[in-house]
Amino acid sequence: MENDLNISIQGFNSKHVAKEIGNLTLEVIKALDNKYALDITKLRQVIISCDFPAALAKIASEFNHQSSPTFTNSKQATAIAQLLIKSSGSSQPLEYALVLCVNFFSDIINSDGSVSLDNVAPVIHRIHHELVHVHEMNINSLDQSRLIDDFDDAFLITSKSAWSEYLANSMSSPSATDDNINIVLNTLEATLNDVPNEIEDLINNYQAGLLPLDTMYNSVSKRIRLIANMYGYAQGYIHTLDIDMDSHFPTLLKLLSSSKLAEQLSNLGEAFTSIKVKFDLSGLDDFDDFGLAKNAIISIYDSFGLRIERNIEPGMGLYIHVC
């Protein structure tokens, strides 16, 4: 852990509450770092903000990101944390900033705005999860200066993001509470019930001339990334904790076997375990390590009748075929 780690609290009406949450965050980070031997070097800022999008945008600007960061904001799930990386063109990260929404601490903030630590365990686990993201970045030696085009964004980055959520929940599972686990698996169930239908509606609207191609594609790709990420979150718990799905989550178990994405998601899960074997040995050093996961994501697009090809002309985006 960096000696100069700075905890910044933004937008709180009460200085006392802000100080309580800031101190708690720092103490939890220290305790988790010591207990689990995480490599969280280069984490130099934790920002806890009442305006999550604005805080993300500010750090992205300070880190010279070319575009504002995106985050999940759907009826199934809304992001409350994001790790931002400063690389400045170098192959390895220079530093990290962890941005947390005030809702990250909802379990300990009472309706009157005061803080109670009676139910702090879910917050501790969420912090643990985020620290694993830092640990992963430090253990891996992937080239951060690699140029990512639209094709890579659709498949490589989606598979890498889903794997990261798998790893974070796998490694942080010792601190997970029943509430943490139930929320994630119930959210995956809702996602698999709703999102494939949303994707089909978007494609039908495009084919009927009601949506332009780029709008349809951008909306679909966000939803496929949501499916992949939620599957990664859930499988991180399921695989590591050996959850008895038949006893505890029978509806989700049936959905996973009967969904139109059953085979594709099963292949994605197998890819996660394969990647973790290499990660546990020596970390990841090649984007080709995500090949199996990338193929699984491609197959999800295929299942909706979408075939995506890279346009070899620089700056010309993708060829999107709707079958």
JSON list of N, CA and C in Angstrom, two decimals, residues 237-290:
[
{"chain": "A", "resi": 237, "resn": "TYR", "atom": "N", "xyz": [-18.26, -15.98, -7.82]},
{"chain": "A", "resi": 237, "resn": "TYR", "atom": "CA", "xyz": [-18.77, -16.56, -6.57]},
{"chain": "A", "resi": 237, "resn": "TYR", "atom": "C", "xyz": [-19.06, -18.06, -6.73]},
{"chain": "A", "resi": 238, "resn": "ILE", "atom": "N", "xyz": [-19.78, -18.41, -7.80]},
{"chain": "A", "resi": 238, "resn": "ILE", "atom": "CA", "xyz": [-20.25, -19.78, -7.97]},
{"chain": "A", "resi": 238, "resn": "ILE", "atom": "C", "xyz": [-19.08, -20.76, -8.02]},
{"chain": "A", "resi": 239, "resn": "HIS", "atom": "N", "xyz": [-18.07, -20.45, -8.82]},
{"chain": "A", "resi": 239, "resn": "HIS", "atom": "CA", "xyz": [-16.93, -21.36, -8.95]},
{"chain": "A", "resi": 239, "resn": "HIS", "atom": "C", "xyz": [-16.13, -21.46, -7.66]},
{"chain": "A", "resi": 240, "resn": "THR", "atom": "N", "xyz": [-15.85, -20.32, -7.05]},
{"chain": "A", "resi": 240, "resn": "THR", "atom": "CA", "xyz": [-14.93, -20.29, -5.90]},
{"chain": "A", "resi": 240, "resn": "THR", "atom": "C", "xyz": [-15.58, -20.82, -4.63]},
{"chain": "A", "resi": 241, "resn": "LEU", "atom": "N", "xyz": [-16.84, -20.47, -4.42]},
{"chain": "A", "resi": 241, "resn": "LEU", "atom": "CA", "xyz": [-17.54, -20.89, -3.21]},
{"chain": "A", "resi": 241, "resn": "LEU", "atom": "C", "xyz": [-18.29, -22.21, -3.39]},
{"chain": "A", "resi": 242, "resn": "ASP", "atom": "N", "xyz": [-18.24, -22.74, -4.61]},
{"chain": "A", "resi": 242, "resn": "ASP", "atom": "CA", "xyz": [-18.92, -24.01, -4.91]},
{"chain": "A", "resi": 242, "resn": "ASP", "atom": "C", "xyz": [-20.38, -23.95, -4.46]},
{"chain": "A", "resi": 243, "resn": "ILE", "atom": "N", "xyz": [-21.07, -22.93, -4.91]},
{"chain": "A", "resi": 243, "resn": "ILE", "atom": "CA", "xyz": [-22.46, -22.70, -4.51]},
{"chain": "A", "resi": 243, "resn": "ILE", "atom": "C", "xyz": [-23.36, -23.81, -5.06]},
{"chain": "A", "resi": 244, "resn": "ASP", "atom": "N", "xyz": [-24.19, -24.35, -4.22]},
{"chain": "A", "resi": 244, "resn": "ASP", "atom": "CA", "xyz": [-25.18, -25.35, -4.63]},
{"chain": "A", "resi": 244, "resn": "ASP", "atom": "C", "xyz": [-26.34, -24.62, -5.30]},
{"chain": "A", "resi": 245, "resn": "MET", "atom": "N", "xyz": [-26.26, -24.49, -6.61]},
{"chain": "A", "resi": 245, "resn": "MET", "atom": "CA", "xyz": [-27.25, -23.71, -7.35]},
{"chain": "A", "resi": 245, "resn": "MET", "atom": "C", "xyz": [-28.64, -24.35, -7.28]},
{"chain": "A", "resi": 246, "resn": "ASP", "atom": "N", "xyz": [-28.69, -25.65, -7.30]},
{"chain": "A", "resi": 246, "resn": "ASP", "atom": "CA", "xyz": [-29.98, -26.34, -7.29]},
{"chain": "A", "resi": 246, "resn": "ASP", "atom": "C", "xyz": [-30.75, -26.05, -6.01]},
{"chain": "A", "resi": 247, "resn": "SER", "atom": "N", "xyz": [-30.02, -25.92, -4.89]},
{"chain": "A", "resi": 247, "resn": "SER", "atom": "CA", "xyz": [-30.67, -25.66, -3.60]},
{"chain": "A", "resi": 247, "resn": "SER", "atom": "C", "xyz": [-30.98, -24.18, -3.39]},
{"chain": "A", "resi": 248, "resn": "HIS", "atom": "N", "xyz": [-30.05, -23.31, -3.79]},
{"chain": "A", "resi": 248, "resn": "HIS", "atom": "CA", "xyz": [-30.14, -21.91, -3.42]},
{"chain": "A", "resi": 248, "resn": "HIS", "atom": "C", "xyz": [-30.63, -20.99, -4.56]},
{"chain": "A", "resi": 249, "resn": "PHE", "atom": "N", "xyz": [-30.34, -21.36, -5.80]},
{"chain": "A", "resi": 249, "resn": "PHE", "atom": "CA", "xyz": [-30.73, -20.50, -6.92]},
{"chain": "A", "resi": 249, "resn": "PHE", "atom": "C", "xyz": [-31.28, -21.35, -8.06]},
{"chain": "A", "resi": 250, "resn": "PRO", "atom": "N", "xyz": [-32.34, -22.13, -7.79]},
{"chain": "A", "resi": 250, "resn": "PRO", "atom": "CA", "xyz": [-32.84, -23.06, -8.82]},
{"chain": "A", "resi": 250, "resn": "PRO", "atom": "C", "xyz": [-33.36, -22.37, -10.07]},
{"chain": "A", "resi": 251, "resn": "THR", "atom": "N", "xyz": [-33.98, -21.19, -9.91]},
{"chain": "A", "resi": 251, "resn": "THR", "atom": "CA", "xyz": [-34.51, -20.49, -11.08]},
{"chain": "A", "resi": 251, "resn": "THR", "atom": "C", "xyz": [-33.39, -20.02, -11.99]},
{"chain": "A", "resi": 252, "resn": "LEU", "atom": "N", "xyz": [-32.33, -19.49, -11.39]},
{"chain": "A", "resi": 252, "resn": "LEU", "atom": "CA", "xyz": [-31.18, -19.07, -12.18]},
{"chain": "A", "resi": 252, "resn": "LEU", "atom": "C", "xyz": [-30.51, -20.27, -12.84]},
{"chain": "A", "resi": 253, "resn": "LEU", "atom": "N", "xyz": [-30.40, -21.37, -12.11]},
{"chain": "A", "resi": 253, "resn": "LEU", "atom": "CA", "xyz": [-29.79, -22.57, -12.68]},
{"chain": "A", "resi": 253, "resn": "LEU", "atom": "C", "xyz": [-30.56, -23.03, -13.91]},
{"chain": "A", "resi": 254, "resn": "LYS", "atom": "N", "xyz": [-31.87, -23.04, -13.82]},
{"chain": "A", "resi": 254, "resn": "LYS", "atom": "CA", "xyz": [-32.70, -23.44, -14.97]},
{"chain": "A", "resi": 254, "resn": "LYS", "atom": "C", "xyz": [-32.54, -22.46, -16.11]},
{"chain": "A", "resi": 255, "resn": "LEU", "atom": "N", "xyz": [-32.48, -21.18, -15.79]},
{"chain": "A", "resi": 255, "resn": "LEU", "atom": "CA", "xyz": [-32.33, -20.14, -16.82]},
{"chain": "A", "resi": 255, "resn": "LEU", "atom": "C", "xyz": [-30.99, -20.29, -17.53]},
{"chain": "A", "resi": 256, "resn": "LEU", "atom": "N", "xyz": [-29.94, -20.59, -16.79]},
{"chain": "A", "resi": 256, "resn": "LEU", "atom": "CA", "xyz": [-28.61, -20.73, -17.39]},
{"chain": "A", "resi": 256, "resn": "LEU", "atom": "C", "xyz": [-28.56, -21.92, -18.35]},
{"chain": "A", "resi": 257, "resn": "SER", "atom": "N", "xyz": [-29.37, -22.93, -18.10]},
{"chain": "A", "resi": 257, "resn": "SER", "atom": "CA", "xyz": [-29.36, -24.11, -18.97]},
{"chain": "A", "resi": 257, "resn": "SER", "atom": "C", "xyz": [-30.34, -24.00, -20.13]},
{"chain": "A", "resi": 258, "resn": "SER", "atom": "N", "xyz": [-31.36, -23.12, -20.00]},
{"chain": "A", "resi": 258, "resn": "SER", "atom": "CA", "xyz": [-32.40, -23.03, -21.03]},
{"chain": "A", "resi": 258, "resn": "SER", "atom": "C", "xyz": [-32.32, -21.77, -21.87]},
{"chain": "A", "resi": 259, "resn": "SER", "atom": "N", "xyz": [-31.53, -20.81, -21.45]},
{"chain": "A", "resi": 259, "resn": "SER", "atom": "CA", "xyz": [-31.41, -19.55, -22.18]},
{"chain": "A", "resi": 259, "resn": "SER", "atom": "C", "xyz": [-30.84, -19.78, -23.58]},
{"chain": "A", "resi": 260, "resn": "LYS", "atom": "N", "xyz": [-31.17, -18.91, -24.51]},
{"chain": "A", "resi": 260, "resn": "LYS", "atom": "CA", "xyz": [-30.59, -19.00, -25.84]},
{"chain": "A", "resi": 260, "resn": "LYS", "atom": "C", "xyz": [-29.08, -18.78, -25.80]},
{"chain": "A", "resi": 261, "resn": "LEU", "atom": "N", "xyz": [-28.58, -18.24, -24.68]},
{"chain": "A", "resi": 261, "resn": "LEU", "atom": "CA", "xyz": [-27.15, -18.00, -24.52]},
{"chain": "A", "resi": 261, "resn": "LEU", "atom": "C", "xyz": [-26.48, -19.07, -23.66]},
{"chain": "A", "resi": 262, "resn": "ALA", "atom": "N", "xyz": [-27.18, -20.17, -23.39]},
{"chain": "A", "resi": 262, "resn": "ALA", "atom": "CA", "xyz": [-26.65, -21.18, -22.47]},
{"chain": "A", "resi": 262, "resn": "ALA", "atom": "C", "xyz": [-25.28, -21.68, -22.90]},
{"chain": "A", "resi": 263, "resn": "GLU", "atom": "N", "xyz": [-25.13, -22.09, -24.15]},
{"chain": "A", "resi": 263, "resn": "GLU", "atom": "CA", "xyz": [-23.85, -22.63, -24.61]},
{"chain": "A", "resi": 263, "resn": "GLU", "atom": "C", "xyz": [-22.77, -21.57, -24.63]},
{"chain": "A", "resi": 264, "resn": "GLN", "atom": "N", "xyz": [-23.13, -20.37, -25.08]},
{"chain": "A", "resi": 264, "resn": "GLN", "atom": "CA", "xyz": [-22.16, -19.28, -25.16]},
{"chain": "A", "resi": 264, "resn": "GLN", "atom": "C", "xyz": [-21.63, -18.90, -23.78]},
{"chain": "A", "resi": 265, "resn": "LEU", "atom": "N", "xyz": [-22.53, -18.83, -22.81]},
{"chain": "A", "resi": 265, "resn": "LEU", "atom": "CA", "xyz": [-22.10, -18.45, -21.46]},
{"chain": "A", "resi": 265, "resn": "LEU", "atom": "C", "xyz": [-21.32, -19.58, -20.80]},
{"chain": "A", "resi": 266, "resn": "SER", "atom": "N", "xyz": [-21.69, -20.82, -21.07]},
{"chain": "A", "resi": 266, "resn": "SER", "atom": "CA", "xyz": [-20.91, -21.94, -20.55]},
{"chain": "A", "resi": 266, "resn": "SER", "atom": "C", "xyz": [-19.47, -21.88, -21.07]},
{"chain": "A", "resi": 267, "resn": "ASN", "atom": "N", "xyz": [-19.33, -21.56, -22.35]},
{"chain": "A", "resi": 267, "resn": "ASN", "atom": "CA", "xyz": [-17.98, -21.43, -22.94]},
{"chain": "A", "resi": 267, "resn": "ASN", "atom": "C", "xyz": [-17.23, -20.26, -22.31]},
{"chain": "A", "resi": 268, "resn": "LEU", "atom": "N", "xyz": [-17.95, -19.20, -22.01]},
{"chain": "A", "resi": 268, "resn": "LEU", "atom": "CA", "xyz": [-17.31, -18.04, -21.37]},
{"chain": "A", "resi": 268, "resn": "LEU", "atom": "C", "xyz": [-16.82, -18.43, -19.98]},
{"chain": "A", "resi": 269, "resn": "GLY", "atom": "N", "xyz": [-17.63, -19.19, -19.24]},
{"chain": "A", "resi": 269, "resn": "GLY", "atom": "CA", "xyz": [-17.22, -19.65, -17.92]},
{"chain": "A", "resi": 269, "resn": "GLY", "atom": "C", "xyz": [-15.98, -20.53, -17.97]},
{"chain": "A", "resi": 270, "resn": "GLU", "atom": "N", "xyz": [-15.92, -21.42, -18.97]},
{"chain": "A", "resi": 270, "resn": "GLU", "atom": "CA", "xyz": [-14.73, -22.27, -19.13]},
{"chain": "A", "resi": 270, "resn": "GLU", "atom": "C", "xyz": [-13.51, -21.42, -19.45]},
{"chain": "A", "resi": 271, "resn": "ALA", "atom": "N", "xyz": [-13.72, -20.36, -20.24]},
{"chain": "A", "resi": 271, "resn": "ALA", "atom": "CA", "xyz": [-12.61, -19.46, -20.56]},
{"chain": "A", "resi": 271, "resn": "ALA", "atom": "C", "xyz": [-12.10, -18.77, -19.30]},
{"chain": "A", "resi": 272, "resn": "PHE", "atom": "N", "xyz": [-13.01, -18.35, -18.42]},
{"chain": "A", "resi": 272, "resn": "PHE", "atom": "CA", "xyz": [-12.61, -17.70, -17.17]},
{"chain": "A", "resi": 272, "resn": "PHE", "atom": "C", "xyz": [-11.67, -18.60, -16.36]},
{"chain": "A", "resi": 273, "resn": "THR", "atom": "N", "xyz": [-12.06, -19.86, -16.21]},
{"chain": "A", "resi": 273, "resn": "THR", "atom": "CA", "xyz": [-11.24, -20.77, -15.40]},
{"chain": "A", "resi": 273, "resn": "THR", "atom": "C", "xyz": [-9.90, -21.02, -16.05]},
{"chain": "A", "resi": 274, "resn": "SER", "atom": "N", "xyz": [-9.87, -21.08, -17.38]},
{"chain": "A", "resi": 274, "resn": "SER", "atom": "CA", "xyz": [-8.61, -21.28, -18.10]},
{"chain": "A", "resi": 274, "resn": "SER", "atom": "C", "xyz": [-7.68, -20.08, -17.92]},
{"chain": "A", "resi": 275, "resn": "ILE", "atom": "N", "xyz": [-8.23, -18.87, -18.01]},
{"chain": "A", "resi": 275, "resn": "ILE", "atom": "CA", "xyz": [-7.43, -17.66, -17.84]},
{"chain": "A", "resi": 275, "resn": "ILE", "atom": "C", "xyz": [-6.89, -17.59, -16.41]},
{"chain": "A", "resi": 276, "resn": "LYS", "atom": "N", "xyz": [-7.72, -17.99, -15.44]},
{"chain": "A", "resi": 276, "resn": "LYS", "atom": "CA", "xyz": [-7.28, -17.90, -14.04]},
{"chain": "A", "resi": 276, "resn": "LYS", "atom": "C", "xyz": [-6.11, -18.84, -13.75]},
{"chain": "A", "resi": 277, "resn": "VAL", "atom": "N", "xyz": [-6.07, -19.97, -14.44]},
{"chain": "A", "resi": 277, "resn": "VAL", "atom": "CA", "xyz": [-4.94, -20.88, -14.25]},
{"chain": "A", "resi": 277, "resn": "VAL", "atom": "C", "xyz": [-3.64, -20.16, -14.59]},
{"chain": "A", "resi": 278, "resn": "LYS", "atom": "N", "xyz": [-3.63, -19.46, -15.73]},
{"chain": "A", "resi": 278, "resn": "LYS", "atom": "CA", "xyz": [-2.41, -18.74, -16.11]},
{"chain": "A", "resi": 278, "resn": "LYS", "atom": "C", "xyz": [-2.16, -17.57, -15.18]},
{"chain": "A", "resi": 279, "resn": "PHE", "atom": "N", "xyz": [-3.21, -16.85, -14.82]},
{"chain": "A", "resi": 279, "resn": "PHE", "atom": "CA", "xyz": [-3.03, -15.71, -13.91]},
{"chain": "A", "resi": 279, "resn": "PHE", "atom": "C", "xyz": [-2.41, -16.16, -12.59]},
{"chain": "A", "resi": 280, "resn": "ASP", "atom": "N", "xyz": [-2.88, -17.26, -12.06]},
{"chain": "A", "resi": 280, "resn": "ASP", "atom": "CA", "xyz": [-2.37, -17.75, -10.77]},
{"chain": "A", "resi": 280, "resn": "ASP", "atom": "C", "xyz": [-0.91, -18.18, -10.86]},
{"chain": "A", "resi": 281, "resn": "LEU", "atom": "N", "xyz": [-0.47, -18.60, -12.03]},
{"chain": "A", "resi": 281, "resn": "LEU", "atom": "CA", "xyz": [0.92, -19.03, -12.20]},
{"chain": "A", "resi": 281, "resn": "LEU", "atom": "C", "xyz": [1.87, -17.85, -12.29]},
{"chain": "A", "resi": 282, "resn": "SER", "atom": "N", "xyz": [1.56, -16.89, -13.16]},
{"chain": "A", "resi": 282, "resn": "SER", "atom": "CA", "xyz": [2.53, -15.82, -13.41]},
{"chain": "A", "resi": 282, "resn": "SER", "atom": "C", "xyz": [1.91, -14.51, -13.86]},
{"chain": "A", "resi": 283, "resn": "GLY", "atom": "N", "xyz": [0.59, -14.39, -13.78]},
{"chain": "A", "resi": 283, "resn": "GLY", "atom": "CA", "xyz": [-0.04, -13.20, -14.30]},
{"chain": "A", "resi": 283, "resn": "GLY", "atom": "C", "xyz": [-0.19, -13.29, -15.81]},
{"chain": "A", "resi": 284, "resn": "LEU", "atom": "N", "xyz": [-0.93, -12.35, -16.37]},
{"chain": "A", "resi": 284, "resn": "LEU", "atom": "CA", "xyz": [-1.18, -12.35, -17.81]},
{"chain": "A", "resi": 284, "resn": "LEU", "atom": "C", "xyz": [-0.26, -11.35, -18.49]},
{"chain": "A", "resi": 285, "resn": "ASP", "atom": "N", "xyz": [0.32, -11.75, -19.61]},
{"chain": "A", "resi": 285, "resn": "ASP", "atom": "CA", "xyz": [1.26, -10.86, -20.30]},
{"chain": "A", "resi": 285, "resn": "ASP", "atom": "C", "xyz": [0.95, -10.70, -21.78]},
{"chain": "A", "resi": 286, "resn": "ASP", "atom": "N", "xyz": [-0.14, -11.29, -22.24]},
{"chain": "A", "resi": 286, "resn": "ASP", "atom": "CA", "xyz": [-0.46, -11.25, -23.67]},
{"chain": "A", "resi": 286, "resn": "ASP", "atom": "C", "xyz": [-1.98, -11.17, -23.82]},
{"chain": "A", "resi": 287, "resn": "PHE", "atom": "N", "xyz": [-2.45, -10.24, -24.65]},
{"chain": "A", "resi": 287, "resn": "PHE", "atom": "CA", "xyz": [-3.90, -10.13, -24.86]},
{"chain": "A", "resi": 287, "resn": "PHE", "atom": "C", "xyz": [-4.47, -11.37, -25.52]},
{"chain": "A", "resi": 288, "resn": "ASP", "atom": "N", "xyz": [-3.61, -12.20, -26.13]},
{"chain": "A", "resi": 288, "resn": "ASP", "atom": "CA", "xyz": [-4.10, -13.46, -26.68]},
{"chain": "A", "resi": 288, "resn": "ASP", "atom": "C", "xyz": [-4.58, -14.41, -25.58]},
{"chain": "A", "resi": 289, "resn": "ASP", "atom": "N", "xyz": [-4.20, -14.14, -24.33]},
{"chain": "A", "resi": 289, "resn": "ASP", "atom": "CA", "xyz": [-4.69, -14.95, -23.22]},
{"chain": "A", "resi": 289, "resn": "ASP", "atom": "C", "xyz": [-6.21, -14.92, -23.12]},
{"chain": "A", "resi": 290, "resn": "PHE", "atom": "N", "xyz": [-6.82, -13.88, -23.70]},
{"chain": "A", "resi": 290, "resn": "PHE", "atom": "CA", "xyz": [-8.28, -13.74, -23.64]},
{"chain": "A", "resi": 290, "resn": "PHE", "atom": "C", "xyz": [-8.97, -14.35, -24.85]}
]
